[in-house]
Amino acid sequence: MKKSLLGVLSAALIATFAVPAAPVLAAAPWAIEKAAAPLKGTKIKVLFLDRPGYRAIIKLLPEFEKQTGIKVNYEVVPYENAREKQVLNFTSKGDITLALVDLVWIGEFAENGWIVPVDKFSGDASITDPNLNLPGFFPLLLNAFGSWDGKVYGLPFDNYSGLMFYNQCMLKDAGFDRPPQTWDELMNVYAPKLTRPEKKQYAFALQSLRGETQSADSFMRFLWPFGGSLLNKDFKSNLLSKESQAGLKFRQDLMKYMPPGVVSYDHAEAVNALAQGQVAMITEWSAFYGTLTDPKTSKLGKCLGVAPEPKGPAGRLPALGGFSLAVAAQASPAQQKASWIFTQWATSEAIARPYVEAGGVSGRMAVYKDPAVQAKFKYVEPMVASWQQGVPEFRPRFPAWSSITEVVAEFGSKMMLGEVSIEQGAKEIGSRMEETLATEGYYDGKKKKLQ
Amino acid sequence: MASLTIDPPPRRRPVCLSHGRWTPFLFLAPAVLTLFAIGIYPTLFAVVTSLRHYNLTRTHDGFPFVGLHNYIAVLADHTFRETLARTALFYVTVMPVELALGVTIALALHRPGWTLMRAVVRVSLVVPLATTYAVVGLIGRLIFNRDFGVANQFANWFGMPGLDWLGDPRGAFAAIAVMDIWQWTPFCALIFLAGLSMVPNEVEEAARLETSSPLALLRHVQLPFLLPGLTAVLILRSADILKLFDMVFTMTRGGPGAATDLVSIYIQRVGFRVFDMGTASAQAILLLVLTIVLSRLFISAFYREID
């Protein structure tokens, strides 16, 4: 009897302390197969770009489809058409269930209600991986690529940082054993020794083709590190500030160390100029590492060096770009759930390593702590360093950017060609930009000043 | 004697060969409906859109009727006028060259003899026409590449320094003009060749006996047969140049600066980058009006019935 009483008391104690954990112990661990079981056969649709990060996930897709039974239909489109296709699809209630969101589209997509905040799904334990771990993303990326007005809409998927790629051998021949640390050093110390026009060799190439390349990769790159910016806190043009003018003037002065015709260079031309030994240094997206290490597309071999972008007077504020995946509001409830499961899988910590191995750049911090990954991919260390700081609004992410980028692209390239002075160009961009922002309602209090 | 009676054959209903009053309408209906669906309805939709504030990325603002506001804004838009002027410059740059080369090629192919060569050339003339505009632009990017392009290779063979075609405003304009001439001269040649084939043989032979001057033959005998074709070429190319987009976009995206920013590139930007469909529709309708006016001018200036 005593024994039995002790047994009952023991059982009661165990029951008392085990109760809170009981449901966890009782429930089977979360498995993507189980979560997706009710959605088997659901078709989801997303746009991809013809870039390494998308090729990487396409390689891994069969595994996801096998595990979940969810069919992922994707269409590969050029970057220039991606926004257009999605906007037309969303406004005509089309078939896209998962939005591919460039960081400069997040404001537009969110404000129009085309994408759904993740908290709609993350509270549903049946479809949310307990290891979702949002703090596991680089905070800068989650903030810049996926968040708008304090809400998270998308998870960082295809992530870039501006990096300096350089030809170590050319630098060594010119007497340098390290890359330049500052923009000033690049222009005044390195560039004169690395530029030999008679041999068609130049120190630096800056992709500046009219379009987003001019506005994002060329124009904006020389504002932030010099302490300038496009807008001040009142959303008025800041391009005539001393700092912005200094940055733009620096770009103009640096042109004498660039190949002629750099105004017509897109990413491909700039990367190719470095790959073929025509220029010694470029600042490009981390995603081009694969192109520069592939012997089929690059002669650099072991001469390739990778470093963070140089610092300006305001510090190291490199170019920031990338895409998140966000569930489309127009999708049916089942497609939304399936798209959410796919988004978690494609951006998960579990898939990060194979994704990186396949040529993608994950937004997860954990994967880059792996010494094997650091050793294998030279871009990791400078990229991770770049993502420790930086400005989410490197390019404003509000809906008006699609209009403003066109003006910046036009007058940015006119400045480089000398068709307008830096001051005139800045005035033109400023007045047209303010006109657009006034129409949007930023000056009469109709709209929150978010960028 | 029994009388033999033969039943008359059963009367067939006569086949009705006459047409009801609706028959022509029924025959025409499919064509008219198709034309309405693919031509008239979109145009009417564009007209209605042009009278509204219609931005696809600002749907929460609604699509209010704004009357002629978009048209006034377009006419006051400095960039629109600039791009239109640039397009006119492009037109007067390429058209004379295309017409001159087209007539020359057509006359060469119209000469008697060299049958096989003529057949080969006629087929090869179709190649540029059959090439997609975007591909022409990509080919242009390769041809005019400063470092490894064919254009600079040619220049070097003749002792001239290579030019920075796509990085220089004038070079880029020249490069898109060259690619347009490459693509559309064969079209002019084929149209003119069709015109030359309409010249009655006996008239042409008699004229050849009268004069040995090819210019006199062209002026007095062949030219009247070329004029209808010339009118067609001018009308079609006017419309085509006003909406020329793919080739220029893939080659220069309208740059460097605004050197190749033709009106169609600008309209695409307003319509599909800014998604201001109201303004873009007003621009497109104005271009349509311009095309119609130009067509009427060309018809009254050049078109002559051949007696």
PDB file of C-alpha atoms in Angstrom, chain A residues 168-381:
ATOM      1  CA  GLN A 168      45.883  40.738 -57.314  1.00  0.00           C
ATOM      2  CA  CYS A 169      48.543  40.132 -59.947  1.00  0.00           C
ATOM      3  CA  MET A 170      48.078  43.549 -61.569  1.00  0.00           C
ATOM      4  CA  LEU A 171      48.165  45.201 -58.161  1.00  0.00           C
ATOM      5  CA  LYS A 172      51.310  43.306 -57.230  1.00  0.00           C
ATOM      6  CA  ASP A 173      53.014  44.286 -60.477  1.00  0.00           C
ATOM      7  CA  ALA A 174      52.219  47.900 -59.650  1.00  0.00           C
ATOM      8  CA  GLY A 175      53.750  47.488 -56.193  1.00  0.00           C
ATOM      9  CA  PHE A 176      50.662  46.950 -54.052  1.00  0.00           C
ATOM     10  CA  ASP A 177      50.238  43.963 -51.790  1.00  0.00           C
ATOM     11  CA  ARG A 178      46.711  44.795 -50.647  1.00  0.00           C
ATOM     12  CA  PRO A 179      43.620  46.394 -52.156  1.00  0.00           C
ATOM     13  CA  PRO A 180      42.843  50.060 -51.474  1.00  0.00           C
ATOM     14  CA  GLN A 181      41.059  50.683 -48.209  1.00  0.00           C
ATOM     15  CA  THR A 182      39.493  54.010 -49.112  1.00  0.00           C
ATOM     16  CA  TRP A 183      38.100  55.610 -52.241  1.00  0.00           C
ATOM     17  CA  ASP A 184      40.640  58.370 -51.871  1.00  0.00           C
ATOM     18  CA  GLU A 185      43.463  55.836 -51.803  1.00  0.00           C
ATOM     19  CA  LEU A 186      41.992  54.085 -54.837  1.00  0.00           C
ATOM     20  CA  MET A 187      41.977  57.237 -56.926  1.00  0.00           C
ATOM     21  CA  ASN A 188      45.072  59.030 -55.737  1.00  0.00           C
ATOM     22  CA  VAL A 189      47.483  56.169 -54.979  1.00  0.00           C
ATOM     23  CA  TYR A 190      46.403  53.084 -56.937  1.00  0.00           C
ATOM     24  CA  ALA A 191      44.711  54.437 -60.023  1.00  0.00           C
ATOM     25  CA  PRO A 192      47.595  56.448 -61.515  1.00  0.00           C
ATOM     26  CA  LYS A 193      49.904  53.429 -61.340  1.00  0.00           C
ATOM     27  CA  LEU A 194      47.355  50.993 -62.723  1.00  0.00           C
ATOM     28  CA  THR A 195      46.172  53.046 -65.695  1.00  0.00           C
ATOM     29  CA  ARG A 196      48.024  52.568 -68.982  1.00  0.00           C
ATOM     30  CA  PRO A 197      45.756  53.740 -71.793  1.00  0.00           C
ATOM     31  CA  GLU A 198      48.388  52.869 -74.433  1.00  0.00           C
ATOM     32  CA  LYS A 199      48.035  49.228 -73.353  1.00  0.00           C
ATOM     33  CA  LYS A 200      44.261  49.577 -72.972  1.00  0.00           C
ATOM     34  CA  GLN A 201      44.615  48.933 -69.253  1.00  0.00           C
ATOM     35  CA  TYR A 202      42.657  50.887 -66.686  1.00  0.00           C
ATOM     36  CA  ALA A 203      42.533  50.976 -62.924  1.00  0.00           C
ATOM     37  CA  PHE A 204      38.799  50.800 -62.406  1.00  0.00           C
ATOM     38  CA  ALA A 205      35.516  50.184 -64.228  1.00  0.00           C
ATOM     39  CA  LEU A 206      32.165  51.390 -62.953  1.00  0.00           C
ATOM     40  CA  GLN A 207      29.112  49.873 -64.615  1.00  0.00           C
ATOM     41  CA  SER A 208      27.028  52.898 -65.569  1.00  0.00           C
ATOM     42  CA  LEU A 209      24.595  51.916 -68.328  1.00  0.00           C
ATOM     43  CA  ARG A 210      21.421  53.942 -68.288  1.00  0.00           C
ATOM     44  CA  GLY A 211      18.742  52.245 -66.207  1.00  0.00           C
ATOM     45  CA  GLU A 212      18.915  50.761 -62.720  1.00  0.00           C
ATOM     46  CA  THR A 213      22.617  50.084 -63.365  1.00  0.00           C
ATOM     47  CA  GLN A 214      23.306  53.820 -63.609  1.00  0.00           C
ATOM     48  CA  SER A 215      21.103  54.845 -60.709  1.00  0.00           C
ATOM     49  CA  ALA A 216      21.862  52.006 -58.272  1.00  0.00           C
ATOM     50  CA  ASP A 217      25.351  50.824 -59.179  1.00  0.00           C
ATOM     51  CA  SER A 218      26.929  54.046 -60.269  1.00  0.00           C
ATOM     52  CA  PHE A 219      25.160  57.144 -58.944  1.00  0.00           C
ATOM     53  CA  MET A 220      24.068  56.023 -55.471  1.00  0.00           C
ATOM     54  CA  ARG A 221      27.359  54.245 -54.843  1.00  0.00           C
ATOM     55  CA  PHE A 222      29.099  57.611 -54.588  1.00  0.00           C
ATOM     56  CA  LEU A 223      26.590  59.336 -52.338  1.00  0.00           C
ATOM     57  CA  TRP A 224      26.481  57.346 -49.114  1.00  0.00           C
ATOM     58  CA  PRO A 225      30.218  56.729 -48.438  1.00  0.00           C
ATOM     59  CA  PHE A 226      30.822  60.437 -48.923  1.00  0.00           C
ATOM     60  CA  GLY A 227      28.173  61.394 -46.389  1.00  0.00           C
ATOM     61  CA  GLY A 228      25.610  62.359 -49.001  1.00  0.00           C
ATOM     62  CA  SER A 229      22.196  60.963 -49.742  1.00  0.00           C
ATOM     63  CA  LEU A 230      19.353  61.378 -52.177  1.00  0.00           C
ATOM     64  CA  LEU A 231      16.896  62.837 -49.676  1.00  0.00           C
ATOM     65  CA  ASN A 232      17.168  64.687 -46.408  1.00  0.00           C
ATOM     66  CA  LYS A 233      14.926  63.964 -43.411  1.00  0.00           C
ATOM     67  CA  ASP A 234      12.185  66.205 -44.831  1.00  0.00           C
ATOM     68  CA  PHE A 235      12.196  64.198 -48.078  1.00  0.00           C
ATOM     69  CA  LYS A 236      13.661  67.111 -49.996  1.00  0.00           C
ATOM     70  CA  SER A 237      16.573  66.626 -52.362  1.00  0.00           C
ATOM     71  CA  ASN A 238      19.918  66.392 -50.612  1.00  0.00           C
ATOM     72  CA  LEU A 239      21.908  66.258 -53.823  1.00  0.00           C
ATOM     73  CA  LEU A 240      23.136  69.817 -53.566  1.00  0.00           C
ATOM     74  CA  SER A 241      24.623  69.213 -50.119  1.00  0.00           C
ATOM     75  CA  LYS A 242      28.381  69.526 -49.855  1.00  0.00           C
ATOM     76  CA  GLU A 243      28.747  65.794 -49.198  1.00  0.00           C
ATOM     77  CA  SER A 244      26.580  64.627 -52.102  1.00  0.00           C
ATOM     78  CA  GLN A 245      28.326  67.002 -54.483  1.00  0.00           C
ATOM     79  CA  ALA A 246      31.709  65.779 -53.257  1.00  0.00           C
ATOM     80  CA  GLY A 247      30.726  62.165 -53.948  1.00  0.00           C
ATOM     81  CA  LEU A 248      29.432  62.924 -57.431  1.00  0.00           C
ATOM     82  CA  LYS A 249      32.484  65.014 -58.232  1.00  0.00           C
ATOM     83  CA  PHE A 250      34.678  62.151 -57.052  1.00  0.00           C
ATOM     84  CA  ARG A 251      32.924  59.816 -59.496  1.00  0.00           C
ATOM     85  CA  GLN A 252      33.506  62.300 -62.283  1.00  0.00           C
ATOM     86  CA  ASP A 253      37.198  62.642 -61.429  1.00  0.00           C
ATOM     87  CA  LEU A 254      37.605  58.881 -61.189  1.00  0.00           C
ATOM     88  CA  MET A 255      36.427  58.519 -64.792  1.00  0.00           C
ATOM     89  CA  LYS A 256      39.868  59.374 -66.127  1.00  0.00           C
ATOM     90  CA  TYR A 257      41.052  56.036 -64.749  1.00  0.00           C
ATOM     91  CA  MET A 258      38.174  54.108 -66.316  1.00  0.00           C
ATOM     92  CA  PRO A 259      37.908  52.671 -69.836  1.00  0.00           C
ATOM     93  CA  PRO A 260      36.352  55.061 -72.358  1.00  0.00           C
ATOM     94  CA  GLY A 261      32.698  54.295 -72.898  1.00  0.00           C
ATOM     95  CA  VAL A 262      32.111  53.142 -69.339  1.00  0.00           C
ATOM     96  CA  VAL A 263      28.752  54.918 -69.566  1.00  0.00           C
ATOM     97  CA  SER A 264      27.625  52.046 -71.786  1.00  0.00           C
ATOM     98  CA  TYR A 265      28.912  49.337 -69.410  1.00  0.00           C
ATOM     99  CA  ASP A 266      26.353  47.034 -67.855  1.00  0.00           C
ATOM    100  CA  HIS A 267      27.309  44.399 -65.273  1.00  0.00           C
ATOM    101  CA  ALA A 268      28.454  41.990 -67.965  1.00  0.00           C
ATOM    102  CA  GLU A 269      30.905  44.480 -69.484  1.00  0.00           C
ATOM    103  CA  ALA A 270      32.388  45.528 -66.135  1.00  0.00           C
ATOM    104  CA  VAL A 271      32.823  41.939 -64.956  1.00  0.00           C
ATOM    105  CA  ASN A 272      34.265  40.958 -68.322  1.00  0.00           C
ATOM    106  CA  ALA A 273      36.727  43.871 -68.249  1.00  0.00           C
ATOM    107  CA  LEU A 274      38.143  42.535 -64.973  1.00  0.00           C
ATOM    108  CA  ALA A 275      37.936  38.908 -66.060  1.00  0.00           C
ATOM    109  CA  GLN A 276      39.934  39.624 -69.210  1.00  0.00           C
ATOM    110  CA  GLY A 277      42.573  41.765 -67.487  1.00  0.00           C
ATOM    111  CA  GLN A 278      41.463  45.066 -68.999  1.00  0.00           C
ATOM    112  CA  VAL A 279      40.849  46.698 -65.625  1.00  0.00           C
ATOM    113  CA  ALA A 280      42.407  46.082 -62.215  1.00  0.00           C
ATOM    114  CA  MET A 281      39.413  46.713 -59.955  1.00  0.00           C
ATOM    115  CA  ILE A 282      35.646  46.801 -60.057  1.00  0.00           C
ATOM    116  CA  THR A 283      32.933  47.183 -57.440  1.00  0.00           C
ATOM    117  CA  GLU A 284      30.224  44.653 -58.214  1.00  0.00           C
ATOM    118  CA  TRP A 285      27.598  42.495 -56.589  1.00  0.00           C
ATOM    119  CA  SER A 286      28.793  39.474 -54.646  1.00  0.00           C
ATOM    120  CA  ALA A 287      26.719  37.316 -57.004  1.00  0.00           C
ATOM    121  CA  PHE A 288      29.346  37.746 -59.738  1.00  0.00           C
ATOM    122  CA  TYR A 289      31.911  35.751 -57.779  1.00  0.00           C
ATOM    123  CA  GLY A 290      30.916  32.628 -59.685  1.00  0.00           C
ATOM    124  CA  THR A 291      31.464  34.306 -63.065  1.00  0.00           C
ATOM    125  CA  LEU A 292      34.891  35.556 -62.007  1.00  0.00           C
ATOM    126  CA  THR A 293      36.054  32.191 -60.707  1.00  0.00           C
ATOM    127  CA  ASP A 294      34.766  30.146 -63.641  1.00  0.00           C
ATOM    128  CA  PRO A 295      37.683  29.451 -66.039  1.00  0.00           C
ATOM    129  CA  LYS A 296      35.215  29.491 -68.937  1.00  0.00           C
ATOM    130  CA  THR A 297      34.355  33.127 -68.294  1.00  0.00           C
ATOM    131  CA  SER A 298      37.424  34.488 -66.539  1.00  0.00           C
ATOM    132  CA  LYS A 299      41.171  34.452 -67.079  1.00  0.00           C
ATOM    133  CA  LEU A 300      41.850  35.597 -63.520  1.00  0.00           C
ATOM    134  CA  GLY A 301      42.367  32.247 -61.802  1.00  0.00           C
ATOM    135  CA  LYS A 302      44.333  32.758 -58.618  1.00  0.00           C
ATOM    136  CA  CYS A 303      44.780  36.454 -59.390  1.00  0.00           C
ATOM    137  CA  LEU A 304      41.216  37.159 -58.250  1.00  0.00           C
ATOM    138  CA  GLY A 305      41.004  39.061 -54.997  1.00  0.00           C
ATOM    139  CA  VAL A 306      37.843  40.028 -53.118  1.00  0.00           C
ATOM    140  CA  ALA A 307      37.543  42.784 -50.535  1.00  0.00           C
ATOM    141  CA  PRO A 308      34.863  45.020 -49.062  1.00  0.00           C
ATOM    142  CA  GLU A 309      34.122  48.190 -50.989  1.00  0.00           C
ATOM    143  CA  PRO A 310      36.488  51.041 -50.073  1.00  0.00           C
ATOM    144  CA  LYS A 311      35.558  53.426 -47.303  1.00  0.00           C
ATOM    145  CA  GLY A 312      34.579  57.005 -47.947  1.00  0.00           C
ATOM    146  CA  PRO A 313      34.794  59.941 -45.544  1.00  0.00           C
ATOM    147  CA  ALA A 314      31.515  58.714 -43.979  1.00  0.00           C
ATOM    148  CA  GLY A 315      32.722  55.152 -43.625  1.00  0.00           C
ATOM    149  CA  ARG A 316      32.140  51.935 -45.496  1.00  0.00           C
ATOM    150  CA  LEU A 317      28.599  52.065 -46.806  1.00  0.00           C
ATOM    151  CA  PRO A 318      28.611  49.638 -49.709  1.00  0.00           C
ATOM    152  CA  ALA A 319      25.911  49.050 -52.297  1.00  0.00           C
ATOM    153  CA  LEU A 320      23.116  46.874 -51.008  1.00  0.00           C
ATOM    154  CA  GLY A 321      20.788  44.841 -53.172  1.00  0.00           C
ATOM    155  CA  GLY A 322      18.773  41.689 -53.144  1.00  0.00           C
ATOM    156  CA  PHE A 323      15.439  39.993 -53.296  1.00  0.00           C
ATOM    157  CA  SER A 324      13.016  38.488 -50.842  1.00  0.00           C
ATOM    158  CA  LEU A 325      10.206  36.002 -51.391  1.00  0.00           C
ATOM    159  CA  ALA A 326       6.784  37.078 -50.165  1.00  0.00           C
ATOM    160  CA  VAL A 327       3.434  35.327 -50.361  1.00  0.00           C
ATOM    161  CA  ALA A 328       1.110  36.987 -52.871  1.00  0.00           C
ATOM    162  CA  ALA A 329      -2.238  38.216 -51.569  1.00  0.00           C
ATOM    163  CA  GLN A 330      -3.998  37.123 -54.755  1.00  0.00           C
ATOM    164  CA  ALA A 331      -3.183  33.421 -54.209  1.00  0.00           C
ATOM    165  CA  SER A 332      -5.823  31.055 -52.888  1.00  0.00           C
ATOM    166  CA  PRO A 333      -5.550  30.044 -49.203  1.00  0.00           C
ATOM    167  CA  ALA A 334      -4.036  26.670 -50.142  1.00  0.00           C
ATOM    168  CA  GLN A 335      -1.548  28.291 -52.522  1.00  0.00           C
ATOM    169  CA  GLN A 336      -0.631  30.838 -49.874  1.00  0.00           C
ATOM    170  CA  LYS A 337       0.127  28.064 -47.413  1.00  0.00           C
ATOM    171  CA  ALA A 338       2.108  26.146 -50.026  1.00  0.00           C
ATOM    172  CA  SER A 339       4.009  29.305 -50.996  1.00  0.00           C
ATOM    173  CA  TRP A 340       4.790  29.975 -47.346  1.00  0.00           C
ATOM    174  CA  ILE A 341       6.151  26.462 -46.909  1.00  0.00           C
ATOM    175  CA  PHE A 342       8.306  26.906 -50.021  1.00  0.00           C
ATOM    176  CA  THR A 343       9.573  30.305 -48.835  1.00  0.00           C
ATOM    177  CA  GLN A 344      10.594  28.892 -45.467  1.00  0.00           C
ATOM    178  CA  TRP A 345      12.331  25.958 -47.130  1.00  0.00           C
ATOM    179  CA  ALA A 346      14.204  28.073 -49.705  1.00  0.00           C
ATOM    180  CA  THR A 347      15.461  30.500 -47.068  1.00  0.00           C
ATOM    181  CA  SER A 348      15.931  28.046 -44.215  1.00  0.00           C
ATOM    182  CA  GLU A 349      19.110  27.449 -42.268  1.00  0.00           C
ATOM    183  CA  ALA A 350      18.877  23.795 -43.228  1.00  0.00           C
ATOM    184  CA  ILE A 351      19.040  24.521 -46.953  1.00  0.00           C
ATOM    185  CA  ALA A 352      21.559  27.368 -46.651  1.00  0.00           C
ATOM    186  CA  ARG A 353      24.652  25.197 -47.048  1.00  0.00           C
ATOM    187  CA  PRO A 354      23.497  23.280 -50.152  1.00  0.00           C
ATOM    188  CA  TYR A 355      22.162  26.565 -51.565  1.00  0.00           C
ATOM    189  CA  VAL A 356      25.550  28.235 -51.148  1.00  0.00           C
ATOM    190  CA  GLU A 357      27.321  25.164 -52.540  1.00  0.00           C
ATOM    191  CA  ALA A 358      25.048  25.343 -55.600  1.00  0.00           C
ATOM    192  CA  GLY A 359      26.007  28.981 -56.238  1.00  0.00           C
ATOM    193  CA  GLY A 360      23.430  30.916 -54.220  1.00  0.00           C
ATOM    194  CA  VAL A 361      24.083  33.524 -51.539  1.00  0.00           C
ATOM    195  CA  SER A 362      22.065  32.822 -48.414  1.00  0.00           C
ATOM    196  CA  GLY A 363      20.838  35.519 -46.057  1.00  0.00           C
ATOM    197  CA  ARG A 364      21.380  33.259 -43.027  1.00  0.00           C
ATOM    198  CA  MET A 365      24.199  34.135 -40.646  1.00  0.00           C
ATOM    199  CA  ALA A 366      24.879  30.606 -39.430  1.00  0.00           C
ATOM    200  CA  VAL A 367      26.108  29.186 -42.728  1.00  0.00           C
ATOM    201  CA  TYR A 368      28.949  31.697 -43.017  1.00  0.00           C
ATOM    202  CA  LYS A 369      30.312  30.757 -39.611  1.00  0.00           C
ATOM    203  CA  ASP A 370      31.301  27.410 -41.060  1.00  0.00           C
ATOM    204  CA  PRO A 371      35.107  27.529 -41.609  1.00  0.00           C
ATOM    205  CA  ALA A 372      34.773  25.241 -44.636  1.00  0.00           C
ATOM    206  CA  VAL A 373      32.403  27.710 -46.318  1.00  0.00           C
ATOM    207  CA  GLN A 374      34.679  30.623 -45.440  1.00  0.00           C
ATOM    208  CA  ALA A 375      37.663  28.810 -46.890  1.00  0.00           C
ATOM    209  CA  LYS A 376      35.923  27.743 -50.069  1.00  0.00           C
ATOM    210  CA  PHE A 377      34.276  31.039 -50.995  1.00  0.00           C
ATOM    211  CA  LYS A 378      36.559  34.060 -50.911  1.00  0.00           C
ATOM    212  CA  TYR A 379      33.632  36.456 -51.059  1.00  0.00           C
ATOM    213  CA  VAL A 380      32.171  35.333 -47.752  1.00  0.00           C
ATOM    214  CA  GLU A 381      34.381  37.263 -45.366  1.00  0.00           C
TER     215      GLU A 381
END
